[in-house]
Amino acid sequence: MYAVEFADQNAYWQKTATPSGPDTDEVRLRVAWAGVNRADLMQRAGHYPPPPGVTGTLGLEVSGTITHVGDNVTHLKPGDDVCALLAGGGYAEEVVVDARQVLPLPEGISLREGAALPEVFATAWLNLFMEGALQQGERVLLHAGASGVGTAAIQLCRAFGHPCFVTVGSQEKLQACRKLGASDGWNRHDGSFVEAVKAWGGADAILDPVGASYLADNQKVLNADGRLVLIGIMGGRSATLDMSRMLMKRQRFIGSTLRAKSAAAKGEIMDALYQYVWPRIANSEITSQIDRSWPIQAVDEAHAYMRKDANTGKILLAVTADAD
């Protein structure tokens, strides 16, 4: 098969070894589309190695068609169009993955749209409703609101009754987030978000991919008994924590990564998406947010576009020539 390999800082679509399997609890997919995630850029730069035993090929989510199923797999069959959450390997013609991490596409959703679903909605669901333990009506601050995860989280907040405030990098992105359901927002180029979020009512939960540079301001806007869920460190890894504020307001800080979780844990998240989110996608209450796509051979261009923070929603790579 062919997959993306890197040499001399450049990406090459070249022939490589085909993965073995599937084992009894796995399925093999012919990949149609692969999603691009910031974790791919981090791994490419040497800052986010794959978990032990996982291929070094990039790619944390795909859509495609099942070609083979393991003996214990009963809910999927060859010929099914699906999307899958991966620990790696998506920038390739074929992947083998635990069946618990695979879902049928929502009714009426194409393979292209389906590739924009698994990583962002699994991340948003995990960190808002499982780690963040949102209760009815609680208010959410979403940083990087126009990202793939951000646009998924906005829609989940709207669908489940949680007002959300976003921070973004431009007025155009702010407008796009409001159309998706954000109740208010802030352009980070206008300075600190603290006063705007306080005027909005503060946050009961914060979903933060930024890290160190936002810690002090996050603490200032986090309400009593609030939860800060950290999912990235784009703004640095070390900062000063105000322990007095944390203590007096009973703030909770939660570090969260999805990639290294077990197949069983990922399966629980995917089951929740299938039960609570997939029906809302099928009736168009929640939609795939795709900014643009490139052929897999142009992965360097796609990565450069993401590095510029130019996207609102997902960036995709077309892996097969007949990808719909």
mmCIF file of C-alpha atoms in Angstrom:
data_model
loop_
_atom_site.group_PDB
_atom_site.id
_atom_site.type_symbol
_atom_site.label_atom_id
_atom_site.label_comp_id
_atom_site.label_asym_id
_atom_site.label_seq_id
_atom_site.Cartn_x
_atom_site.Cartn_y
_atom_site.Cartn_z
ATOM 1 C CA MET A 1 0.000 0.000 0.000
ATOM 2 C CA TYR A 2 0.942 3.689 -0.120
ATOM 3 C CA ALA A 3 1.299 5.977 2.883
ATOM 4 C CA VAL A 4 2.805 9.367 3.766
ATOM 5 C CA GLU A 5 6.441 9.195 4.845
ATOM 6 C CA PHE A 6 8.667 12.114 5.833
ATOM 7 C CA ALA A 7 12.275 12.834 4.885
ATOM 8 C CA ASP A 8 14.263 16.089 4.933
ATOM 9 C CA GLN A 9 11.196 17.922 6.343
ATOM 10 C CA ASN A 10 9.166 16.967 3.271
ATOM 11 C CA ALA A 11 6.240 14.570 2.890
ATOM 12 C CA TYR A 12 6.237 11.779 0.307
ATOM 13 C CA TRP A 13 3.379 9.517 -0.794
ATOM 14 C CA GLN A 14 5.230 6.263 -1.276
ATOM 15 C CA LYS A 15 4.917 2.513 -1.107
ATOM 16 C CA THR A 16 5.225 1.001 2.357
ATOM 17 C CA ALA A 17 4.410 -2.158 4.265
ATOM 18 C CA THR A 18 0.737 -3.100 4.547
ATOM 19 C CA PRO A 19 -0.461 -3.458 8.159
ATOM 20 C CA SER A 20 -1.197 -6.993 9.307
ATOM 21 C CA GLY A 21 -4.601 -8.124 10.503
ATOM 22 C CA PRO A 22 -7.346 -7.711 11.348
ATOM 23 C CA ASP A 23 -7.184 -9.650 14.598
ATOM 24 C CA THR A 24 -10.356 -11.009 16.135
ATOM 25 C CA ASP A 25 -11.577 -7.638 17.512
ATOM 26 C CA GLU A 26 -10.360 -5.447 14.658
ATOM 27 C CA VAL A 27 -11.459 -4.290 11.215
ATOM 28 C CA ARG A 28 -9.520 -3.308 8.113
ATOM 29 C CA LEU A 29 -10.543 -0.167 6.228
ATOM 30 C CA ARG A 30 -9.821 1.132 2.768
ATOM 31 C CA VAL A 31 -9.296 4.795 3.610
ATOM 32 C CA ALA A 32 -11.152 7.450 1.632
ATOM 33 C CA TRP A 33 -10.420 10.604 3.647
ATOM 34 C CA ALA A 34 -8.101 11.463 6.531
ATOM 35 C CA GLY A 35 -8.510 14.357 8.944
ATOM 36 C CA VAL A 36 -5.645 16.720 9.764
ATOM 37 C CA ASN A 37 -5.120 17.561 13.441
ATOM 38 C CA ARG A 38 -2.673 19.811 15.251
ATOM 39 C CA ALA A 39 -1.297 16.685 16.912
ATOM 40 C CA ASP A 40 -0.070 15.636 13.449
ATOM 41 C CA LEU A 41 2.017 18.807 13.228
ATOM 42 C CA MET A 42 3.381 18.222 16.733
ATOM 43 C CA GLN A 43 4.351 14.646 15.917
ATOM 44 C CA ARG A 44 5.959 15.733 12.663
ATOM 45 C CA ALA A 45 8.034 18.271 14.624
ATOM 46 C CA GLY A 46 9.166 15.568 17.048
ATOM 47 C CA HIS A 47 7.120 16.799 20.026
ATOM 48 C CA TYR A 48 4.322 14.201 20.195
ATOM 49 C CA PRO A 49 5.523 10.624 19.611
ATOM 50 C CA PRO A 50 2.923 7.893 19.052
ATOM 51 C CA PRO A 51 2.042 5.610 21.961
ATOM 52 C CA PRO A 52 4.140 2.424 22.282
ATOM 53 C CA GLY A 53 3.359 -0.086 19.582
ATOM 54 C CA VAL A 54 1.546 2.417 17.344
ATOM 55 C CA THR A 55 2.741 3.134 13.809
ATOM 56 C CA GLY A 56 4.706 6.316 13.225
ATOM 57 C CA THR A 57 2.513 7.184 10.234
ATOM 58 C CA LEU A 58 0.463 10.293 10.972
ATOM 59 C CA GLY A 59 -3.315 10.431 11.076
ATOM 60 C CA LEU A 60 -5.759 10.220 13.991
ATOM 61 C CA GLU A 61 -9.064 9.909 12.116
ATOM 62 C CA VAL A 62 -10.325 8.576 8.817
ATOM 63 C CA SER A 63 -13.396 7.631 6.870
ATOM 64 C CA GLY A 64 -13.492 4.661 4.542
ATOM 65 C CA THR A 65 -15.011 1.340 3.651
ATOM 66 C CA ILE A 66 -14.566 -1.854 5.629
ATOM 67 C CA THR A 67 -12.857 -4.635 3.668
ATOM 68 C CA HIS A 68 -12.349 -7.269 6.390
ATOM 69 C CA VAL A 69 -13.627 -7.861 9.928
ATOM 70 C CA GLY A 70 -12.245 -9.994 12.755
ATOM 71 C CA ASP A 71 -14.071 -13.065 14.013
ATOM 72 C CA ASN A 72 -15.498 -11.322 17.083
ATOM 73 C CA VAL A 73 -16.866 -8.300 15.206
ATOM 74 C CA THR A 74 -20.603 -8.578 14.706
ATOM 75 C CA HIS A 75 -21.853 -4.986 14.383
ATOM 76 C CA LEU A 76 -19.810 -4.132 11.279
ATOM 77 C CA LYS A 77 -19.339 -5.942 7.971
ATOM 78 C CA PRO A 78 -17.343 -5.636 4.742
ATOM 79 C CA GLY A 79 -18.767 -2.922 2.533
ATOM 80 C CA ASP A 80 -19.878 -0.664 5.393
ATOM 81 C CA ASP A 81 -18.924 3.001 5.080
ATOM 82 C CA VAL A 82 -17.568 4.126 8.436
ATOM 83 C CA CYS A 83 -15.409 6.625 10.290
ATOM 84 C CA ALA A 84 -12.719 5.669 12.772
ATOM 85 C CA LEU A 85 -10.757 7.165 15.650
ATOM 86 C CA LEU A 86 -7.094 6.128 15.457
ATOM 87 C CA ALA A 87 -3.935 6.363 17.535
ATOM 88 C CA GLY A 88 -2.022 6.790 14.254
ATOM 89 C CA GLY A 89 -1.776 5.523 10.696
ATOM 90 C CA GLY A 90 -4.528 7.476 8.958
ATOM 91 C CA TYR A 91 -2.348 8.995 6.219
ATOM 92 C CA ALA A 92 -2.412 5.706 4.321
ATOM 93 C CA GLU A 93 -4.485 3.666 1.892
ATOM 94 C CA GLU A 94 -5.418 1.101 4.537
ATOM 95 C CA VAL A 95 -5.706 0.987 8.316
ATOM 96 C CA VAL A 96 -6.430 -1.753 10.831
ATOM 97 C CA VAL A 97 -8.196 -0.576 13.993
ATOM 98 C CA ASP A 98 -10.062 -1.940 16.996
ATOM 99 C CA ALA A 99 -13.735 -2.193 16.048
ATOM 100 C CA ARG A 100 -14.757 -0.296 19.192
ATOM 101 C CA GLN A 101 -13.185 2.811 17.673
ATOM 102 C CA VAL A 102 -15.242 2.553 14.473
ATOM 103 C CA LEU A 103 -18.751 3.890 13.854
ATOM 104 C CA PRO A 104 -21.104 3.683 10.887
ATOM 105 C CA LEU A 105 -21.563 7.035 9.222
ATOM 106 C CA PRO A 106 -24.651 8.931 10.375
ATOM 107 C CA GLU A 107 -27.539 8.588 7.956
ATOM 108 C CA GLY A 108 -27.125 10.876 4.943
ATOM 109 C CA ILE A 109 -23.457 11.693 5.660
ATOM 110 C CA SER A 110 -20.834 11.245 2.931
ATOM 111 C CA LEU A 111 -17.381 9.788 3.417
ATOM 112 C CA ARG A 112 -15.932 13.284 3.081
ATOM 113 C CA GLU A 113 -18.201 14.675 5.794
ATOM 114 C CA GLY A 114 -17.622 11.601 7.947
ATOM 115 C CA ALA A 115 -13.868 12.106 8.084
ATOM 116 C CA ALA A 116 -14.449 15.410 9.901
ATOM 117 C CA LEU A 117 -16.328 13.747 12.773
ATOM 118 C CA PRO A 118 -14.407 11.251 14.935
ATOM 119 C CA GLU A 119 -11.456 13.085 16.458
ATOM 120 C CA VAL A 120 -13.109 16.441 17.063
ATOM 121 C CA PHE A 121 -16.391 15.150 18.421
ATOM 122 C CA ALA A 122 -14.701 12.485 20.533
ATOM 123 C CA THR A 123 -12.363 15.138 21.973
ATOM 124 C CA ALA A 124 -15.171 17.610 22.607
ATOM 125 C CA TRP A 125 -17.483 15.017 24.152
ATOM 126 C CA LEU A 126 -14.776 13.515 26.354
ATOM 127 C CA ASN A 127 -13.638 16.841 27.735
ATOM 128 C CA LEU A 128 -16.950 18.642 28.097
ATOM 129 C CA PHE A 129 -19.202 15.878 29.364
ATOM 130 C CA MET A 130 -16.930 13.184 30.798
ATOM 131 C CA GLU A 131 -13.883 15.030 32.157
ATOM 132 C CA GLY A 132 -15.631 18.406 32.504
ATOM 133 C CA ALA A 133 -18.803 16.808 33.936
ATOM 134 C CA LEU A 134 -21.074 19.554 32.600
ATOM 135 C CA GLN A 135 -24.386 19.957 34.399
ATOM 136 C CA GLN A 136 -27.511 21.364 32.803
ATOM 137 C CA GLY A 137 -27.179 25.036 31.940
ATOM 138 C CA GLU A 138 -23.537 25.451 32.967
ATOM 139 C CA ARG A 139 -21.527 28.009 31.006
ATOM 140 C CA VAL A 140 -18.504 27.085 28.890
ATOM 141 C CA LEU A 141 -15.473 29.053 27.704
ATOM 142 C CA LEU A 142 -13.974 27.562 24.542
ATOM 143 C CA HIS A 143 -10.540 28.719 23.446
ATOM 144 C CA ALA A 144 -9.628 28.291 19.757
ATOM 145 C CA GLY A 145 -13.333 28.274 19.055
ATOM 146 C CA ALA A 146 -12.938 28.165 15.269
ATOM 147 C CA SER A 147 -10.744 25.063 15.294
ATOM 148 C CA GLY A 148 -12.068 21.622 14.460
ATOM 149 C CA VAL A 149 -12.565 20.776 18.139
ATOM 150 C CA GLY A 150 -13.902 24.249 18.823
ATOM 151 C CA THR A 151 -16.583 24.143 16.126
ATOM 152 C CA ALA A 152 -17.625 20.683 17.331
ATOM 153 C CA ALA A 153 -17.764 21.878 20.949
ATOM 154 C CA ILE A 154 -19.859 24.938 20.062
ATOM 155 C CA GLN A 155 -22.448 22.705 18.435
ATOM 156 C CA LEU A 156 -22.499 20.281 21.360
ATOM 157 C CA CYS A 157 -22.959 23.169 23.793
ATOM 158 C CA ARG A 158 -25.835 24.544 21.745
ATOM 159 C CA ALA A 159 -27.504 21.125 21.363
ATOM 160 C CA PHE A 160 -27.290 20.279 25.072
ATOM 161 C CA GLY A 161 -28.182 23.634 26.570
ATOM 162 C CA HIS A 162 -24.837 25.136 27.565
ATOM 163 C CA PRO A 163 -24.151 28.803 26.735
ATOM 164 C CA CYS A 164 -20.625 29.122 25.365
ATOM 165 C CA PHE A 165 -18.169 31.974 24.932
ATOM 166 C CA VAL A 166 -15.357 31.566 22.390
ATOM 167 C CA THR A 167 -11.957 33.127 21.885
ATOM 168 C CA VAL A 168 -10.724 33.258 18.280
ATOM 169 C CA GLY A 169 -8.119 34.916 16.091
ATOM 170 C CA SER A 170 -10.228 37.143 13.828
ATOM 171 C CA GLN A 171 -13.586 38.855 13.487
ATOM 172 C CA GLU A 172 -14.458 36.521 10.611
ATOM 173 C CA LYS A 173 -13.905 33.503 12.849
ATOM 174 C CA LEU A 174 -15.949 35.111 15.602
ATOM 175 C CA GLN A 175 -18.835 35.614 13.206
ATOM 176 C CA ALA A 176 -18.602 31.983 12.069
ATOM 177 C CA CYS A 177 -18.684 30.757 15.673
ATOM 178 C CA ARG A 178 -21.738 32.855 16.445
ATOM 179 C CA LYS A 179 -23.531 31.326 13.466
ATOM 180 C CA LEU A 180 -22.783 27.884 14.901
ATOM 181 C CA GLY A 181 -24.321 28.842 18.235
ATOM 182 C CA ALA A 182 -21.718 30.629 20.364
ATOM 183 C CA SER A 183 -23.541 33.182 22.524
ATOM 184 C CA ASP A 184 -20.597 35.580 22.629
ATOM 185 C CA GLY A 185 -16.881 35.755 21.919
ATOM 186 C CA TRP A 186 -13.623 37.651 21.854
ATOM 187 C CA ASN A 187 -10.912 38.299 19.290
ATOM 188 C CA ARG A 188 -7.662 37.440 21.081
ATOM 189 C CA HIS A 189 -5.847 40.149 19.117
ATOM 190 C CA ASP A 190 -7.883 42.726 21.072
ATOM 191 C CA GLY A 191 -6.108 41.792 24.317
ATOM 192 C CA SER A 192 -7.128 39.818 27.382
ATOM 193 C CA PHE A 193 -10.503 38.072 27.373
ATOM 194 C CA VAL A 194 -10.958 38.432 31.149
ATOM 195 C CA GLU A 195 -13.302 41.428 31.365
ATOM 196 C CA ALA A 196 -15.434 40.224 28.458
ATOM 197 C CA VAL A 197 -15.916 36.774 29.984
ATOM 198 C CA LYS A 198 -16.629 38.220 33.432
ATOM 199 C CA ALA A 199 -19.263 40.537 31.928
ATOM 200 C CA TRP A 200 -20.773 37.499 30.197
ATOM 201 C CA GLY A 201 -21.117 35.711 33.532
ATOM 202 C CA GLY A 202 -17.900 33.753 33.898
ATOM 203 C CA ALA A 203 -17.270 30.115 33.022
ATOM 204 C CA ASP A 204 -18.220 26.948 34.858
ATOM 205 C CA ALA A 205 -15.970 24.954 32.536
ATOM 206 C CA ILE A 206 -13.113 25.917 30.217
ATOM 207 C CA LEU A 207 -11.837 23.845 27.299
ATOM 208 C CA ASP A 208 -8.279 25.033 26.706
ATOM 209 C CA PRO A 209 -5.746 23.928 24.081
ATOM 210 C CA VAL A 210 -3.455 26.895 24.825
ATOM 211 C CA GLY A 211 -1.954 26.195 28.242
ATOM 212 C CA ALA A 212 0.577 28.328 30.080
ATOM 213 C CA SER A 213 -0.058 31.742 28.566
ATOM 214 C CA TYR A 214 -3.790 31.530 29.405
ATOM 215 C CA LEU A 215 -3.552 30.011 32.891
ATOM 216 C CA ALA A 216 -3.733 33.228 34.942
ATOM 217 C CA ASP A 217 -6.628 34.645 32.949
ATOM 218 C CA ASN A 218 -8.455 31.303 32.964
ATOM 219 C CA GLN A 219 -8.306 31.281 36.753
ATOM 220 C CA LYS A 220 -9.724 34.804 36.889
ATOM 221 C CA VAL A 221 -12.840 33.910 34.872
ATOM 222 C CA LEU A 222 -13.443 30.408 36.237
ATOM 223 C CA ASN A 223 -16.447 30.402 38.554
ATOM 224 C CA ALA A 224 -16.614 28.709 41.945
ATOM 225 C CA ASP A 225 -16.472 24.915 41.558
ATOM 226 C CA GLY A 226 -15.356 25.477 37.966
ATOM 227 C CA ARG A 227 -13.308 23.027 35.903
ATOM 228 C CA LEU A 228 -10.421 23.870 33.595
ATOM 229 C CA VAL A 229 -9.796 21.040 31.123
ATOM 230 C CA LEU A 230 -6.402 21.361 29.463
ATOM 231 C CA ILE A 231 -6.102 19.604 26.089
ATOM 232 C CA GLY A 232 -3.033 21.299 24.606
ATOM 233 C CA ILE A 233 -0.039 23.518 25.299
ATOM 234 C CA MET A 234 0.185 25.745 22.236
ATOM 235 C CA GLY A 235 0.883 28.663 24.593
ATOM 236 C CA GLY A 236 3.615 26.981 26.610
ATOM 237 C CA ARG A 237 4.002 24.303 29.263
ATOM 238 C CA SER A 238 4.963 26.237 32.429
ATOM 239 C CA ALA A 239 3.110 29.004 34.256
ATOM 240 C CA THR A 240 2.431 30.294 37.763
ATOM 241 C CA LEU A 241 -0.638 28.830 39.451
ATOM 242 C CA ASP A 242 -2.561 31.017 41.901
ATOM 243 C CA MET A 243 -3.203 28.376 44.544
ATOM 244 C CA SER A 244 -5.104 30.777 46.792
ATOM 245 C CA ARG A 245 -7.632 31.469 44.032
ATOM 246 C CA MET A 246 -7.791 27.752 43.251
ATOM 247 C CA LEU A 247 -8.470 26.944 46.906
ATOM 248 C CA MET A 248 -10.982 29.692 47.682
ATOM 249 C CA LYS A 249 -13.024 29.117 44.504
ATOM 250 C CA ARG A 250 -12.673 25.307 44.633
ATOM 251 C CA GLN A 251 -11.338 25.280 41.090
ATOM 252 C CA ARG A 252 -10.394 21.967 39.511
ATOM 253 C CA PHE A 253 -7.696 21.611 36.854
ATOM 254 C CA ILE A 254 -7.836 18.536 34.630
ATOM 255 C CA GLY A 255 -5.230 17.394 32.116
ATOM 256 C CA SER A 256 -6.668 15.323 29.283
ATOM 257 C CA THR A 257 -5.376 13.503 26.199
ATOM 258 C CA LEU A 258 -7.386 11.181 23.989
ATOM 259 C CA ARG A 259 -4.760 9.495 21.839
ATOM 260 C CA ALA A 260 -3.164 7.226 24.464
ATOM 261 C CA LYS A 261 -6.451 6.028 25.979
ATOM 262 C CA SER A 262 -7.221 2.319 25.692
ATOM 263 C CA ALA A 263 -9.474 0.925 22.989
ATOM 264 C CA ALA A 264 -12.056 0.195 25.679
ATOM 265 C CA ALA A 265 -12.037 3.817 26.867
ATOM 266 C CA LYS A 266 -12.230 5.127 23.315
ATOM 267 C CA GLY A 267 -15.076 2.706 22.689
ATOM 268 C CA GLU A 268 -17.054 4.252 25.558
ATOM 269 C CA ILE A 269 -16.637 7.681 24.004
ATOM 270 C CA MET A 270 -17.639 6.422 20.554
ATOM 271 C CA ASP A 271 -20.692 4.673 22.028
ATOM 272 C CA ALA A 272 -21.761 7.968 23.599
ATOM 273 C CA LEU A 273 -21.359 9.767 20.277
ATOM 274 C CA TYR A 274 -23.427 7.103 18.534
ATOM 275 C CA GLN A 275 -26.206 7.438 21.119
ATOM 276 C CA TYR A 276 -26.318 11.186 21.682
ATOM 277 C CA VAL A 277 -24.618 12.925 18.747
ATOM 278 C CA TRP A 278 -25.104 10.759 15.649
ATOM 279 C CA PRO A 279 -28.925 11.243 15.623
ATOM 280 C CA ARG A 280 -28.394 15.011 15.770
ATOM 281 C CA ILE A 281 -26.005 14.799 12.824
ATOM 282 C CA ALA A 282 -28.491 12.693 10.871
ATOM 283 C CA ASN A 283 -31.190 15.361 11.342
ATOM 284 C CA SER A 284 -28.723 18.198 10.571
ATOM 285 C CA GLU A 285 -28.927 19.765 14.026
ATOM 286 C CA ILE A 286 -25.151 19.201 14.181
ATOM 287 C CA THR A 287 -23.041 19.334 11.015
ATOM 288 C CA SER A 288 -19.521 18.584 9.813
ATOM 289 C CA GLN A 289 -17.506 21.785 9.640
ATOM 290 C CA ILE A 290 -15.004 21.418 6.801
ATOM 291 C CA ASP A 291 -12.783 24.340 5.888
ATOM 292 C CA ARG A 292 -11.066 22.800 2.864
ATOM 293 C CA SER A 293 -9.315 19.684 1.595
ATOM 294 C CA TRP A 294 -6.237 18.641 -0.337
ATOM 295 C CA PRO A 295 -5.187 15.418 -2.055
ATOM 296 C CA ILE A 296 -2.989 13.304 0.212
ATOM 297 C CA GLN A 297 0.019 14.037 -1.981
ATOM 298 C CA ALA A 298 -0.314 17.726 -0.997
ATOM 299 C CA VAL A 299 -0.074 17.099 2.747
ATOM 300 C CA ASP A 300 2.689 19.706 3.075
ATOM 301 C CA GLU A 301 0.290 22.393 1.822
ATOM 302 C CA ALA A 302 -2.430 21.250 4.214
ATOM 303 C CA HIS A 303 -0.031 21.336 7.167
ATOM 304 C CA ALA A 304 1.245 24.790 6.213
ATOM 305 C CA TYR A 305 -2.341 26.038 6.121
ATOM 306 C CA MET A 306 -3.007 24.709 9.620
ATOM 307 C CA ARG A 307 0.209 26.242 10.961
ATOM 308 C CA LYS A 308 -1.122 29.648 9.909
ATOM 309 C CA ASP A 309 -4.304 29.063 11.968
ATOM 310 C CA ALA A 310 -6.193 29.895 8.806
ATOM 311 C CA ASN A 311 -8.908 27.272 9.124
ATOM 312 C CA THR A 312 -12.410 27.447 10.535
ATOM 313 C CA GLY A 313 -13.361 23.815 11.057
ATOM 314 C CA LYS A 314 -11.607 20.734 9.712
ATOM 315 C CA ILE A 315 -8.855 20.266 7.151
ATOM 316 C CA LEU A 316 -9.093 16.998 5.197
ATOM 317 C CA LEU A 317 -6.890 14.909 2.924
ATOM 318 C CA ALA A 318 -8.392 12.910 0.051
ATOM 319 C CA VAL A 319 -6.632 9.541 0.173
ATOM 320 C CA THR A 320 -8.298 7.619 -2.661
ATOM 321 C CA ALA A 321 -8.931 8.931 -6.130
ATOM 322 C CA ASP A 322 -12.638 8.046 -5.902
ATOM 323 C CA ALA A 323 -13.216 9.707 -2.508
ATOM 324 C CA ASP A 324 -16.700 11.211 -2.640
#
